[in-house]
Amino acid sequence: MLNIYQLEQQIAEQMQATQVPGLTLAIVKDQEVIYARGFGVTSVEDSSLAITPQTLFRIASVTRPLTGTALMRLVEQGKLDLDRPLKHYIDWLTFHEAGIEEQITLRMLMSHTSGLRTAGEHFGPRHPEALEAYIRTALPTFELTAPPGRFWAYSNPGMNLAGYLAEVVSGQPFTRLMQELVFDPLQMRRTTFDPLVAMTYPLAQSHDVRDDGTLCVQHEFAESVPYYPSSFALSTVLDLANFASMQMNSGSFQNQQVLTPASVQAMQTKQVSTYTLSDAGYGLTLGLDTYKGIPIVEHKGSISTFGSRFVMALDERVAIVLLYNRINAAFAVDHLISTMLDQLLDLPAQFPGPQPIEPDTTVWPLYTGSYLGNWRGLLTISVQNAQLCLDMNGKTLPLHALKRDLYFGKIPESEDRLSIGFPLEGSEPAEYILVDTLPCQRIERASEIVPDLDQWQAYCGTYVGGVDVLTFRVEDGQLIIHASSDQKEVTCIPLDTARFACDWGVFEFHVAQDGSVPWVTYGQAYKIMRLDA
């Protein structure tokens, strides 16, 4: 049974300890909202309002299953086919690699198996034609992470393309289509993509931390029409509770069949493994996992400093929706959700995790080598003293087998465990590995880079992106990055004269003709502009 007093105390204490200004929560059981409450405020400044279950938040990637629902309705209408190449619908479509438009399908876009890399743009064009312009001009510049269908690789551009595909076959703007196919039937009365509509309701703001440790509002609200389908809906926990009710009731909401049971089942069926310790996977715009043996369907998101969690235990007909307006690594949102699931589902306090097996050492030669990941940095798989090991940016972890192609390592000075998947193609050496679901590609290591400290000094300074403020400095012959959001630092490993790897991923400095450094690219996806240029 849910201990509401204990839960509310835990939320309030966590928010105060980690400087989270506002949070809202709804819990659904058997089609009924059994709990809904807001905590804190929309803003720490003078425009502040108390958070309620009706307060709007940016929901980031929780937008995807909403977009996915519209796409499945178009599939039901015969306007789209999950397995037909995209070229059939958009004859001018091109990608960075020639001929890919004849291979990628809607199913691949919705399951993140298209091979398209991710990218993000928190501040972009607002005009209605911007989504098509993005597909015509920006999409062809993105190199593939991997061949289509190879493995799961999260992609904002892929979901944006799926949203544009919906525009093409319906003949309607994406936002109008979402209103007609999803928001209106589910009575999601405040959900919108338009911040000019959202500002007429109570609206949460994202927050930064000043140098003195106090909070301030981000006075530039993230907005980019090309990324609407993947990341930019604004919603409330009560509106999302309606969406959860439909998903948990075979597509029916208040006696109206919004999706067929077959479409809902397709969305909730594993299309691809993500190589995690819990054997998680991804359906069609929904993540699939288990918690203490209970199947979970979920999605999470983050944008600016907004965080969102959407969790459904389908067999128990329970859903949790949680939105908050400042992401902080110290804010134990996973623990909060675990506490609620434990109490709502009467689960044991302890549950045995996956147990190691005897490894198949015959495939180790296919695994060993160096890999580079945009979000993981520099990694090396090696065999040391008859033990498969992972070196991750200078830290070595012994690896233990869970399956022939799935291993885990314990993170030093932590109880956390890291999953490493090896998606092999026949008997060839692994070209990619997945480290906690994030792809890393095999590379040939160059000879050791001799530090050019004068050039590194030119990189030093403060850079501002959509999520954080990063400061680079040289100390004791090493390049150090400091993040203002959580006051953490990381040491970099040079890959060449302009690229560096670290635990946060790969950073590449752009050097202009005059020798200045106006920006640094993070993960080949995000341009972080220099503040002191």
Short mmCIF file of C-alpha atoms in Angstrom, two decimals:
data_model
loop_
_atom_site.label_atom_id
_atom_site.label_comp_id
_atom_site.label_asym_id
_atom_site.label_seq_id
_atom_site.Cartn_x
_atom_site.Cartn_y
_atom_site.Cartn_z
CA MET A 1 0.00 0.00 0.00
CA LEU A 2 1.26 3.45 -0.88
CA ASN A 3 2.42 5.41 2.16
CA ILE A 4 1.47 8.89 0.98
CA TYR A 5 2.85 10.72 4.01
CA GLN A 6 6.22 8.99 3.68
CA LEU A 7 6.29 9.62 -0.08
CA GLU A 8 5.52 13.32 0.26
CA GLN A 9 8.15 13.71 2.98
CA GLN A 10 10.71 11.97 0.78
CA ILE A 11 9.89 14.19 -2.22
CA ALA A 12 10.03 17.40 -0.18
CA GLU A 13 13.34 16.45 1.45
CA GLN A 14 14.89 15.43 -1.87
CA MET A 15 13.78 18.64 -3.58
CA GLN A 16 15.18 20.82 -0.82
CA ALA A 17 18.48 18.93 -0.62
CA THR A 18 19.10 19.01 -4.38
CA GLN A 19 17.59 22.41 -5.28
CA VAL A 20 14.69 21.19 -7.41
CA PRO A 21 12.20 24.11 -7.42
CA GLY A 22 9.10 22.27 -8.62
CA LEU A 23 7.71 18.79 -9.23
CA THR A 24 4.35 17.28 -10.05
CA LEU A 25 3.23 13.68 -9.77
CA ALA A 26 0.23 11.59 -10.82
CA ILE A 27 -0.45 7.91 -10.14
CA VAL A 28 -3.00 5.91 -12.14
CA LYS A 29 -4.56 2.62 -11.02
CA ASP A 30 -7.22 0.80 -13.07
CA GLN A 31 -8.02 3.83 -15.26
CA GLU A 32 -8.39 6.13 -12.26
CA VAL A 33 -6.03 8.82 -11.00
CA ILE A 34 -5.59 7.73 -7.39
CA TYR A 35 -3.06 10.42 -6.49
CA ALA A 36 -2.04 13.77 -7.98
CA ARG A 37 -0.16 16.60 -6.36
CA GLY A 38 2.27 19.40 -7.10
CA PHE A 39 5.29 20.33 -5.00
CA GLY A 40 7.25 23.57 -4.95
CA VAL A 41 7.00 26.42 -7.43
CA THR A 42 7.10 27.12 -11.15
CA SER A 43 9.93 29.63 -10.69
CA VAL A 44 12.26 30.89 -7.96
CA GLU A 45 11.73 34.44 -9.22
CA ASP A 46 8.86 36.90 -8.87
CA SER A 47 6.63 35.20 -11.45
CA SER A 48 6.36 32.16 -9.19
CA LEU A 49 3.21 30.07 -8.83
CA ALA A 50 2.62 26.96 -6.77
CA ILE A 51 2.98 23.77 -8.83
CA THR A 52 -0.25 21.79 -9.31
CA PRO A 53 -1.12 18.67 -11.34
CA GLN A 54 -2.37 21.09 -14.02
CA THR A 55 0.96 22.92 -14.38
CA LEU A 56 2.57 22.62 -17.80
CA PHE A 57 6.14 21.32 -18.19
CA ARG A 58 8.27 20.59 -21.22
CA ILE A 59 8.19 16.78 -21.36
CA ALA A 60 11.18 16.28 -23.71
CA SER A 61 11.45 12.71 -25.06
CA VAL A 62 8.17 11.64 -23.46
CA THR A 63 6.85 13.42 -26.57
CA ARG A 64 7.85 10.34 -28.61
CA PRO A 65 5.09 7.94 -27.56
CA LEU A 66 2.57 10.72 -28.24
CA THR A 67 3.99 11.10 -31.75
CA GLY A 68 4.09 7.31 -32.00
CA THR A 69 0.37 7.13 -31.25
CA ALA A 70 -0.40 9.51 -34.13
CA LEU A 71 1.80 7.45 -36.44
CA MET A 72 0.05 4.21 -35.48
CA ARG A 73 -3.33 5.83 -36.18
CA LEU A 74 -2.06 6.68 -39.67
CA VAL A 75 -0.91 3.07 -40.06
CA GLU A 76 -4.41 1.93 -39.11
CA GLN A 77 -5.85 4.28 -41.74
CA GLY A 78 -3.63 2.69 -44.39
CA LYS A 79 -1.71 5.92 -44.99
CA LEU A 80 1.54 4.48 -43.62
CA ASP A 81 3.16 1.05 -43.56
CA LEU A 82 5.66 0.21 -40.83
CA ASP A 83 7.92 -1.74 -43.18
CA ARG A 84 7.80 0.22 -46.44
CA PRO A 85 10.97 2.17 -47.31
CA LEU A 86 10.66 5.91 -46.70
CA LYS A 87 11.47 6.66 -50.35
CA HIS A 88 7.97 5.42 -51.19
CA TYR A 89 6.46 8.40 -49.33
CA ILE A 90 9.08 11.13 -49.90
CA ASP A 91 10.60 10.76 -53.36
CA TRP A 92 13.18 13.54 -52.85
CA LEU A 93 14.44 12.20 -49.49
CA THR A 94 18.22 11.83 -49.22
CA PHE A 95 20.65 10.91 -46.46
CA HIS A 96 24.36 11.42 -45.98
CA GLU A 97 24.96 7.89 -47.28
CA ALA A 98 23.51 7.24 -50.74
CA GLY A 99 20.67 4.75 -51.07
CA ILE A 100 19.75 4.64 -47.39
CA GLU A 101 16.29 6.06 -48.18
CA GLU A 102 15.57 2.71 -49.88
CA GLN A 103 16.42 0.83 -46.66
CA ILE A 104 15.10 2.83 -43.71
CA THR A 105 11.48 2.19 -42.72
CA LEU A 106 9.02 3.76 -40.30
CA ARG A 107 9.49 0.79 -37.96
CA MET A 108 13.21 1.60 -37.80
CA LEU A 109 12.52 5.26 -37.03
CA MET A 110 10.06 4.38 -34.27
CA SER A 111 12.35 1.74 -32.72
CA HIS A 112 15.61 3.74 -33.03
CA THR A 113 17.19 1.16 -35.33
CA SER A 114 17.55 3.40 -38.41
CA GLY A 115 21.23 4.04 -37.74
CA LEU A 116 20.68 7.81 -37.73
CA ARG A 117 22.80 9.51 -35.10
CA THR A 118 21.25 11.78 -32.54
CA ALA A 119 21.42 15.56 -32.52
CA GLY A 120 19.70 18.36 -30.68
CA GLU A 121 18.78 21.99 -31.15
CA HIS A 122 17.21 23.69 -28.16
CA PHE A 123 16.85 27.00 -29.98
CA GLY A 124 15.82 26.88 -33.61
CA PRO A 125 13.33 28.24 -36.13
CA ARG A 126 9.67 28.68 -35.17
CA HIS A 127 7.96 29.00 -38.55
CA PRO A 128 5.63 26.11 -39.56
CA GLU A 129 7.73 25.14 -42.60
CA ALA A 130 10.83 24.59 -40.46
CA LEU A 131 10.29 20.84 -40.07
CA GLU A 132 10.35 20.25 -43.83
CA ALA A 133 13.32 22.59 -44.24
CA TYR A 134 15.19 20.58 -41.60
CA ILE A 135 14.49 17.28 -43.41
CA ARG A 136 15.66 18.78 -46.71
CA THR A 137 18.81 20.54 -45.50
CA ALA A 138 19.99 19.33 -42.08
CA LEU A 139 19.15 15.61 -42.20
CA PRO A 140 21.42 14.87 -45.20
CA THR A 141 24.41 16.22 -43.25
CA PHE A 142 24.13 13.63 -40.45
CA GLU A 143 26.40 10.63 -40.88
CA LEU A 144 24.91 7.31 -39.82
CA THR A 145 25.94 5.85 -36.48
CA ALA A 146 25.60 2.35 -37.97
CA PRO A 147 23.95 0.60 -40.93
CA PRO A 148 20.13 0.56 -40.75
CA GLY A 149 18.70 -2.25 -38.64
CA ARG A 150 22.03 -3.10 -36.99
CA PHE A 151 21.21 -2.19 -33.38
CA TRP A 152 19.42 0.33 -31.15
CA ALA A 153 20.81 3.88 -31.28
CA TYR A 154 18.73 6.74 -29.90
CA SER A 155 18.02 9.38 -32.54
CA ASN A 156 16.15 12.67 -32.29
CA PRO A 157 16.48 13.29 -36.06
CA GLY A 158 14.91 9.89 -36.75
CA MET A 159 11.82 10.79 -34.74
CA ASN A 160 11.66 14.22 -36.36
CA LEU A 161 11.68 12.51 -39.75
CA ALA A 162 8.83 10.24 -38.62
CA GLY A 163 6.85 13.34 -37.63
CA TYR A 164 7.45 14.90 -41.02
CA LEU A 165 6.35 11.66 -42.68
CA ALA A 166 3.04 12.05 -40.82
CA GLU A 167 2.71 15.56 -42.28
CA VAL A 168 3.33 14.27 -45.80
CA VAL A 169 0.80 11.44 -45.81
CA SER A 170 -1.90 13.36 -43.92
CA GLY A 171 -1.53 16.67 -45.72
CA GLN A 172 -1.72 18.48 -42.37
CA PRO A 173 0.82 20.35 -40.24
CA PHE A 174 2.29 18.14 -37.54
CA THR A 175 0.84 20.15 -34.65
CA ARG A 176 -2.69 20.12 -36.08
CA LEU A 177 -2.42 16.39 -36.73
CA MET A 178 -1.35 15.73 -33.14
CA GLN A 179 -4.28 17.75 -31.85
CA GLU A 180 -6.73 15.81 -34.02
CA LEU A 181 -5.34 12.30 -33.59
CA VAL A 182 -4.03 12.35 -30.00
CA PHE A 183 -4.72 15.36 -27.79
CA ASP A 184 -8.45 15.82 -28.53
CA PRO A 185 -9.46 12.11 -28.33
CA LEU A 186 -7.55 11.71 -25.06
CA GLN A 187 -8.88 14.97 -23.60
CA MET A 188 -5.34 16.23 -23.11
CA ARG A 189 -6.75 19.73 -22.84
CA ARG A 190 -3.59 21.65 -21.97
CA THR A 191 -1.05 19.66 -23.97
CA THR A 192 0.43 21.72 -26.80
CA PHE A 193 3.55 22.36 -28.82
CA ASP A 194 3.03 26.12 -28.90
CA PRO A 195 4.68 28.08 -26.06
CA LEU A 196 2.40 31.02 -26.85
CA VAL A 197 -0.54 28.80 -25.90
CA ALA A 198 1.33 27.30 -22.94
CA MET A 199 2.07 30.72 -21.45
CA THR A 200 -1.67 31.32 -20.98
CA TYR A 201 -1.62 28.53 -18.36
CA PRO A 202 0.58 28.04 -15.29
CA LEU A 203 3.92 27.05 -16.84
CA ALA A 204 7.03 25.73 -15.08
CA GLN A 205 10.39 27.31 -15.89
CA SER A 206 13.80 25.65 -16.12
CA HIS A 207 16.57 26.80 -13.80
CA ASP A 208 20.33 27.30 -13.65
CA VAL A 209 22.67 27.55 -10.67
CA ARG A 210 24.61 30.78 -10.19
CA ASP A 211 28.26 30.80 -9.15
CA ASP A 212 27.15 31.51 -5.57
CA GLY A 213 25.01 28.35 -5.53
CA THR A 214 21.61 30.05 -5.76
CA LEU A 215 19.03 29.25 -8.43
CA CYS A 216 17.92 31.48 -11.27
CA VAL A 217 15.43 31.03 -14.10
CA GLN A 218 16.67 30.32 -17.63
CA HIS A 219 15.21 33.35 -19.37
CA GLU A 220 15.38 31.82 -22.83
CA PHE A 221 12.71 29.16 -23.28
CA ALA A 222 13.82 26.24 -25.45
CA GLU A 223 11.93 26.22 -28.75
CA SER A 224 12.68 24.55 -32.10
CA VAL A 225 9.96 23.48 -34.55
CA PRO A 226 12.13 20.87 -36.36
CA TYR A 227 12.42 18.97 -33.06
CA TYR A 228 8.73 19.07 -32.17
CA PRO A 229 8.07 15.37 -33.01
CA SER A 230 10.89 14.09 -30.80
CA SER A 231 11.18 16.45 -27.87
CA PHE A 232 9.06 19.59 -27.59
CA ALA A 233 5.55 18.85 -26.31
CA LEU A 234 4.35 20.69 -23.21
CA SER A 235 2.00 18.72 -20.98
CA THR A 236 0.69 18.08 -17.49
CA VAL A 237 0.73 14.93 -15.37
CA LEU A 238 -3.07 14.72 -15.61
CA ASP A 239 -3.03 14.88 -19.41
CA LEU A 240 -0.32 12.22 -19.50
CA ALA A 241 -2.37 10.14 -17.05
CA ASN A 242 -5.08 10.03 -19.74
CA PHE A 243 -2.50 8.80 -22.23
CA ALA A 244 -1.38 6.10 -19.78
CA SER A 245 -4.98 5.00 -19.25
CA MET A 246 -5.39 4.48 -22.99
CA GLN A 247 -2.13 2.53 -23.25
CA MET A 248 -3.12 0.30 -20.31
CA ASN A 249 -6.64 -0.32 -21.66
CA SER A 250 -5.85 -1.78 -25.10
CA GLY A 251 -6.19 1.60 -26.81
CA SER A 252 -9.55 2.56 -25.33
CA PHE A 253 -10.17 5.79 -23.43
CA GLN A 254 -13.56 6.57 -21.91
CA ASN A 255 -15.30 4.07 -24.20
CA GLN A 256 -13.63 5.48 -27.32
CA GLN A 257 -11.17 3.29 -29.24
CA VAL A 258 -8.25 5.65 -29.91
CA LEU A 259 -5.91 2.86 -31.05
CA THR A 260 -6.68 -0.74 -31.92
CA PRO A 261 -5.44 -3.37 -29.44
CA ALA A 262 -3.07 -4.61 -32.16
CA SER A 263 -1.49 -1.16 -32.52
CA VAL A 264 -1.04 -0.80 -28.77
CA GLN A 265 0.51 -4.26 -28.59
CA ALA A 266 2.92 -3.37 -31.41
CA MET A 267 4.03 -0.23 -29.55
CA GLN A 268 4.58 -2.26 -26.37
CA THR A 269 6.38 -5.22 -28.02
CA LYS A 270 10.17 -5.40 -28.03
CA GLN A 271 11.54 -4.61 -31.47
CA VAL A 272 15.20 -4.55 -30.44
CA SER A 273 17.39 -5.29 -27.42
CA THR A 274 19.29 -2.45 -25.78
CA TYR A 275 21.81 -4.85 -24.15
CA THR A 276 21.17 -3.96 -20.52
CA LEU A 277 21.49 -6.00 -17.33
CA SER A 278 17.70 -6.21 -17.05
CA ASP A 279 17.31 -7.38 -20.67
CA ALA A 280 15.61 -4.11 -21.61
CA GLY A 281 14.56 -3.24 -25.12
CA TYR A 282 12.60 -0.77 -27.17
CA GLY A 283 9.22 -1.08 -28.84
CA LEU A 284 7.67 1.50 -31.14
CA THR A 285 8.42 4.80 -29.32
CA LEU A 286 8.23 3.09 -25.91
CA GLY A 287 10.98 1.62 -23.76
CA LEU A 288 10.56 -1.88 -22.31
CA ASP A 289 12.22 -3.06 -19.11
CA THR A 290 11.64 -5.11 -15.97
CA TYR A 291 11.66 -4.04 -12.33
CA LYS A 292 11.99 -6.84 -9.76
CA GLY A 293 10.56 -9.25 -12.30
CA ILE A 294 7.65 -6.97 -13.26
CA PRO A 295 7.44 -5.91 -16.95
CA ILE A 296 7.63 -2.12 -17.29
CA VAL A 297 6.78 0.10 -20.28
CA GLU A 298 8.27 3.55 -19.96
CA HIS A 299 9.92 6.63 -21.35
CA LYS A 300 12.05 9.34 -19.84
CA GLY A 301 13.17 12.72 -21.07
CA SER A 302 15.24 15.81 -20.39
CA ILE A 303 15.47 19.19 -22.09
CA SER A 304 16.93 22.45 -20.78
CA THR A 305 16.70 21.50 -17.10
CA PHE A 306 13.27 19.85 -17.32
CA GLY A 307 13.02 16.16 -16.45
CA SER A 308 10.17 13.76 -17.19
CA ARG A 309 9.36 10.16 -16.29
CA PHE A 310 6.50 8.04 -17.63
CA VAL A 311 6.26 4.50 -16.21
CA MET A 312 3.57 1.83 -16.66
CA ALA A 313 3.29 -1.62 -15.05
CA LEU A 314 0.83 -3.00 -17.59
CA ASP A 315 -0.14 -6.26 -15.91
CA GLU A 316 -0.91 -4.41 -12.68
CA ARG A 317 -2.57 -1.50 -14.55
CA VAL A 318 -0.50 1.05 -12.64
CA ALA A 319 1.17 4.14 -14.09
CA ILE A 320 3.39 6.86 -12.62
CA VAL A 321 3.93 10.25 -14.28
CA LEU A 322 6.50 12.60 -12.78
CA LEU A 323 7.66 16.00 -14.13
CA TYR A 324 10.16 18.42 -12.57
CA ASN A 325 11.90 21.65 -13.48
CA ARG A 326 15.53 21.14 -12.58
CA ILE A 327 17.60 18.10 -13.48
CA ASN A 328 20.23 17.32 -10.88
CA ALA A 329 22.29 14.12 -10.74
CA ALA A 330 21.86 14.10 -6.96
CA PHE A 331 18.06 14.15 -7.23
CA ALA A 332 17.18 10.47 -6.75
CA VAL A 333 14.23 10.26 -9.14
CA ASP A 334 14.87 6.55 -9.81
CA HIS A 335 14.70 5.86 -6.07
CA LEU A 336 11.41 7.76 -5.81
CA ILE A 337 9.88 5.71 -8.61
CA SER A 338 11.23 2.47 -7.13
CA THR A 339 9.68 3.35 -3.76
CA MET A 340 6.30 3.96 -5.39
CA LEU A 341 6.44 0.74 -7.42
CA ASP A 342 7.48 -1.28 -4.36
CA GLN A 343 4.53 0.00 -2.35
CA LEU A 344 1.92 0.04 -5.11
CA LEU A 345 2.78 -3.48 -6.30
CA ASP A 346 3.74 -4.91 -2.88
CA LEU A 347 7.20 -5.93 -4.07
CA PRO A 348 10.00 -7.33 -1.89
CA ALA A 349 12.66 -4.99 -0.55
CA GLN A 350 15.40 -7.18 -2.03
CA PHE A 351 15.37 -8.87 -5.42
CA PRO A 352 18.18 -10.98 -6.88
CA GLY A 353 19.92 -9.42 -9.84
CA PRO A 354 21.21 -11.27 -12.91
CA GLN A 355 23.92 -13.79 -12.10
CA PRO A 356 27.22 -14.12 -14.00
CA ILE A 357 27.81 -17.17 -16.17
CA GLU A 358 30.96 -18.85 -17.42
CA PRO A 359 32.13 -16.72 -20.36
CA ASP A 360 32.63 -18.05 -23.88
CA THR A 361 36.30 -17.14 -24.25
CA THR A 362 36.40 -18.24 -27.89
CA VAL A 363 34.71 -14.98 -28.94
CA TRP A 364 36.97 -12.69 -26.91
CA PRO A 365 39.32 -12.07 -29.87
CA LEU A 366 36.29 -10.61 -31.68
CA TYR A 367 35.67 -8.20 -28.80
CA THR A 368 39.14 -6.87 -28.03
CA GLY A 369 40.24 -3.52 -29.43
CA SER A 370 39.67 0.22 -29.02
CA TYR A 371 36.32 1.96 -29.43
CA LEU A 372 35.15 5.56 -29.42
CA GLY A 373 31.70 6.68 -28.30
CA ASN A 374 30.26 10.17 -28.71
CA TRP A 375 28.70 9.88 -25.23
CA ARG A 376 31.17 7.46 -23.60
CA GLY A 377 34.62 8.59 -24.69
CA LEU A 378 37.58 6.29 -25.32
CA LEU A 379 37.26 2.61 -24.45
CA THR A 380 39.52 -0.41 -24.83
CA ILE A 381 38.49 -4.05 -24.45
CA SER A 382 41.40 -6.32 -23.54
CA VAL A 383 42.19 -9.63 -21.87
CA GLN A 384 44.26 -9.34 -18.70
CA ASN A 385 45.16 -12.38 -16.59
CA ALA A 386 42.47 -14.50 -18.30
CA GLN A 387 39.84 -11.81 -17.56
CA LEU A 388 38.00 -9.68 -20.11
CA CYS A 389 38.45 -6.03 -19.09
CA LEU A 390 37.18 -2.62 -20.11
CA ASP A 391 39.36 0.47 -19.89
CA MET A 392 37.06 3.50 -20.00
CA ASN A 393 38.88 6.83 -20.22
CA GLY A 394 41.71 5.55 -18.05
CA LYS A 395 39.68 3.50 -15.55
CA THR A 396 39.81 -0.31 -15.75
CA LEU A 397 36.80 -2.52 -14.99
CA PRO A 398 36.93 -6.35 -14.97
CA LEU A 399 33.99 -7.69 -17.00
CA HIS A 400 31.67 -10.57 -16.11
CA ALA A 401 29.48 -12.46 -18.58
CA LEU A 402 25.69 -12.52 -18.36
CA LYS A 403 25.23 -13.89 -21.89
CA ARG A 404 27.56 -14.76 -24.73
CA ASP A 405 27.30 -11.19 -26.02
CA LEU A 406 26.47 -9.28 -22.81
CA TYR A 407 28.84 -8.41 -19.96
CA PHE A 408 28.86 -6.08 -16.99
CA GLY A 409 31.47 -4.28 -14.92
CA LYS A 410 31.26 -2.65 -11.51
CA ILE A 411 31.99 1.06 -11.57
CA PRO A 412 34.84 1.93 -9.16
CA GLU A 413 33.78 3.54 -5.87
CA SER A 414 30.13 2.79 -6.65
CA GLU A 415 27.55 0.02 -6.40
CA ASP A 416 26.44 0.76 -9.96
CA ARG A 417 27.08 -1.70 -12.75
CA LEU A 418 27.80 -0.90 -16.38
CA SER A 419 26.45 -3.09 -19.21
CA ILE A 420 28.53 -3.86 -22.31
CA GLY A 421 26.85 -5.46 -25.30
CA PHE A 422 28.68 -6.97 -28.28
CA PRO A 423 26.33 -7.09 -31.32
CA LEU A 424 28.36 -9.34 -33.61
CA GLU A 425 27.85 -9.80 -37.35
CA GLY A 426 28.82 -13.40 -38.10
CA SER A 427 32.44 -14.24 -37.30
CA GLU A 428 33.80 -10.74 -37.92
CA PRO A 429 35.34 -8.67 -35.10
CA ALA A 430 32.81 -6.44 -33.35
CA GLU A 431 32.57 -3.13 -35.16
CA TYR A 432 30.47 -1.65 -32.38
CA ILE A 433 29.84 -2.16 -28.69
CA LEU A 434 26.96 -0.77 -26.63
CA VAL A 435 27.98 0.64 -23.25
CA ASP A 436 24.89 1.18 -21.09
CA THR A 437 22.92 1.27 -24.39
CA LEU A 438 25.20 3.93 -25.98
CA PRO A 439 27.01 2.90 -29.20
CA CYS A 440 30.80 3.04 -29.50
CA GLN A 441 32.59 2.27 -32.78
CA ARG A 442 35.85 0.39 -33.23
CA ILE A 443 38.81 2.65 -34.04
CA GLU A 444 42.50 2.28 -34.72
CA ARG A 445 44.34 4.18 -32.01
CA ALA A 446 46.83 6.71 -33.26
CA SER A 447 50.23 6.92 -31.64
CA GLU A 448 50.26 8.75 -28.33
CA ILE A 449 49.37 12.41 -28.77
CA VAL A 450 52.00 14.90 -27.62
CA PRO A 451 50.17 17.67 -25.72
CA ASP A 452 50.27 21.07 -27.42
CA LEU A 453 49.74 23.13 -24.29
CA ASP A 454 49.80 26.44 -26.17
CA GLN A 455 46.93 25.27 -28.38
CA TRP A 456 45.12 23.85 -25.37
CA GLN A 457 45.33 27.26 -23.68
CA ALA A 458 43.46 28.68 -26.69
CA TYR A 459 40.63 26.26 -25.91
CA CYS A 460 40.33 27.43 -22.31
CA GLY A 461 37.28 29.48 -21.41
CA THR A 462 33.57 29.23 -20.69
CA TYR A 463 31.12 27.70 -23.16
CA VAL A 464 27.33 27.76 -22.95
CA GLY A 465 24.98 25.15 -24.41
CA GLY A 466 21.30 24.35 -24.09
CA VAL A 467 21.79 22.30 -20.93
CA ASP A 468 24.90 23.45 -19.09
CA VAL A 469 27.75 25.92 -18.73
CA LEU A 470 31.15 24.28 -19.23
CA THR A 471 34.52 25.77 -18.32
CA PHE A 472 37.73 24.36 -19.83
CA ARG A 473 41.14 24.89 -18.23
CA VAL A 474 44.63 23.40 -18.38
CA GLU A 475 46.05 22.12 -15.12
CA ASP A 476 49.22 20.05 -14.60
CA GLY A 477 49.45 19.37 -18.33
CA GLN A 478 45.87 18.11 -18.62
CA LEU A 479 42.68 19.59 -20.07
CA ILE A 480 39.95 19.74 -17.41
CA ILE A 481 36.21 20.39 -17.91
CA HIS A 482 34.06 21.86 -15.13
CA ALA A 483 30.24 21.67 -15.34
CA SER A 484 28.28 24.33 -13.49
CA SER A 485 25.06 22.32 -13.18
CA ASP A 486 26.44 19.79 -10.70
CA GLN A 487 29.88 21.29 -9.99
CA LYS A 488 31.62 18.17 -11.33
CA GLU A 489 34.89 17.97 -13.22
CA VAL A 490 36.43 15.51 -15.64
CA THR A 491 39.89 15.03 -17.13
CA CYS A 492 40.24 14.72 -20.91
CA ILE A 493 42.31 12.37 -23.08
CA PRO A 494 43.53 13.94 -26.36
CA LEU A 495 42.48 12.09 -29.51
CA ASP A 496 44.15 14.54 -31.90
CA THR A 497 44.86 18.27 -31.91
CA ALA A 498 41.20 19.30 -31.53
CA ARG A 499 39.29 16.26 -30.20
CA PHE A 500 39.23 15.04 -26.61
CA ALA A 501 37.57 12.08 -24.90
CA CYS A 502 36.33 11.89 -21.32
CA ASP A 503 33.69 10.15 -19.21
CA TRP A 504 31.09 12.58 -20.59
CA GLY A 505 31.88 11.76 -24.22
CA VAL A 506 33.81 13.41 -27.06
CA PHE A 507 34.44 17.15 -27.42
CA GLU A 508 35.82 18.76 -30.59
CA PHE A 509 36.99 22.38 -30.71
CA HIS A 510 36.35 24.49 -33.79
CA VAL A 511 39.33 26.71 -34.62
CA ALA A 512 38.54 29.68 -36.88
CA GLN A 513 40.94 31.03 -39.50
CA ASP A 514 42.04 33.81 -37.15
CA GLY A 515 42.96 31.24 -34.49
CA SER A 516 39.98 31.97 -32.25
CA VAL A 517 37.83 29.15 -30.86
CA PRO A 518 34.16 30.21 -31.14
CA TRP A 519 32.58 26.89 -30.17
CA VAL A 520 33.09 23.27 -29.16
CA THR A 521 30.98 20.38 -30.45
CA TYR A 522 29.80 17.79 -27.94
CA GLY A 523 29.09 14.25 -29.11
CA GLN A 524 29.04 15.37 -32.76
CA ALA A 525 25.56 16.66 -31.96
CA TYR A 526 25.51 19.78 -29.80
CA LYS A 527 27.30 23.04 -30.56
CA ILE A 528 28.34 24.79 -27.33
CA MET A 529 29.18 28.45 -27.91
CA ARG A 530 32.07 30.22 -26.25
CA LEU A 531 30.87 32.85 -23.81
CA ASP A 532 34.09 34.84 -23.59
CA ALA A 533 34.85 34.87 -27.33
#
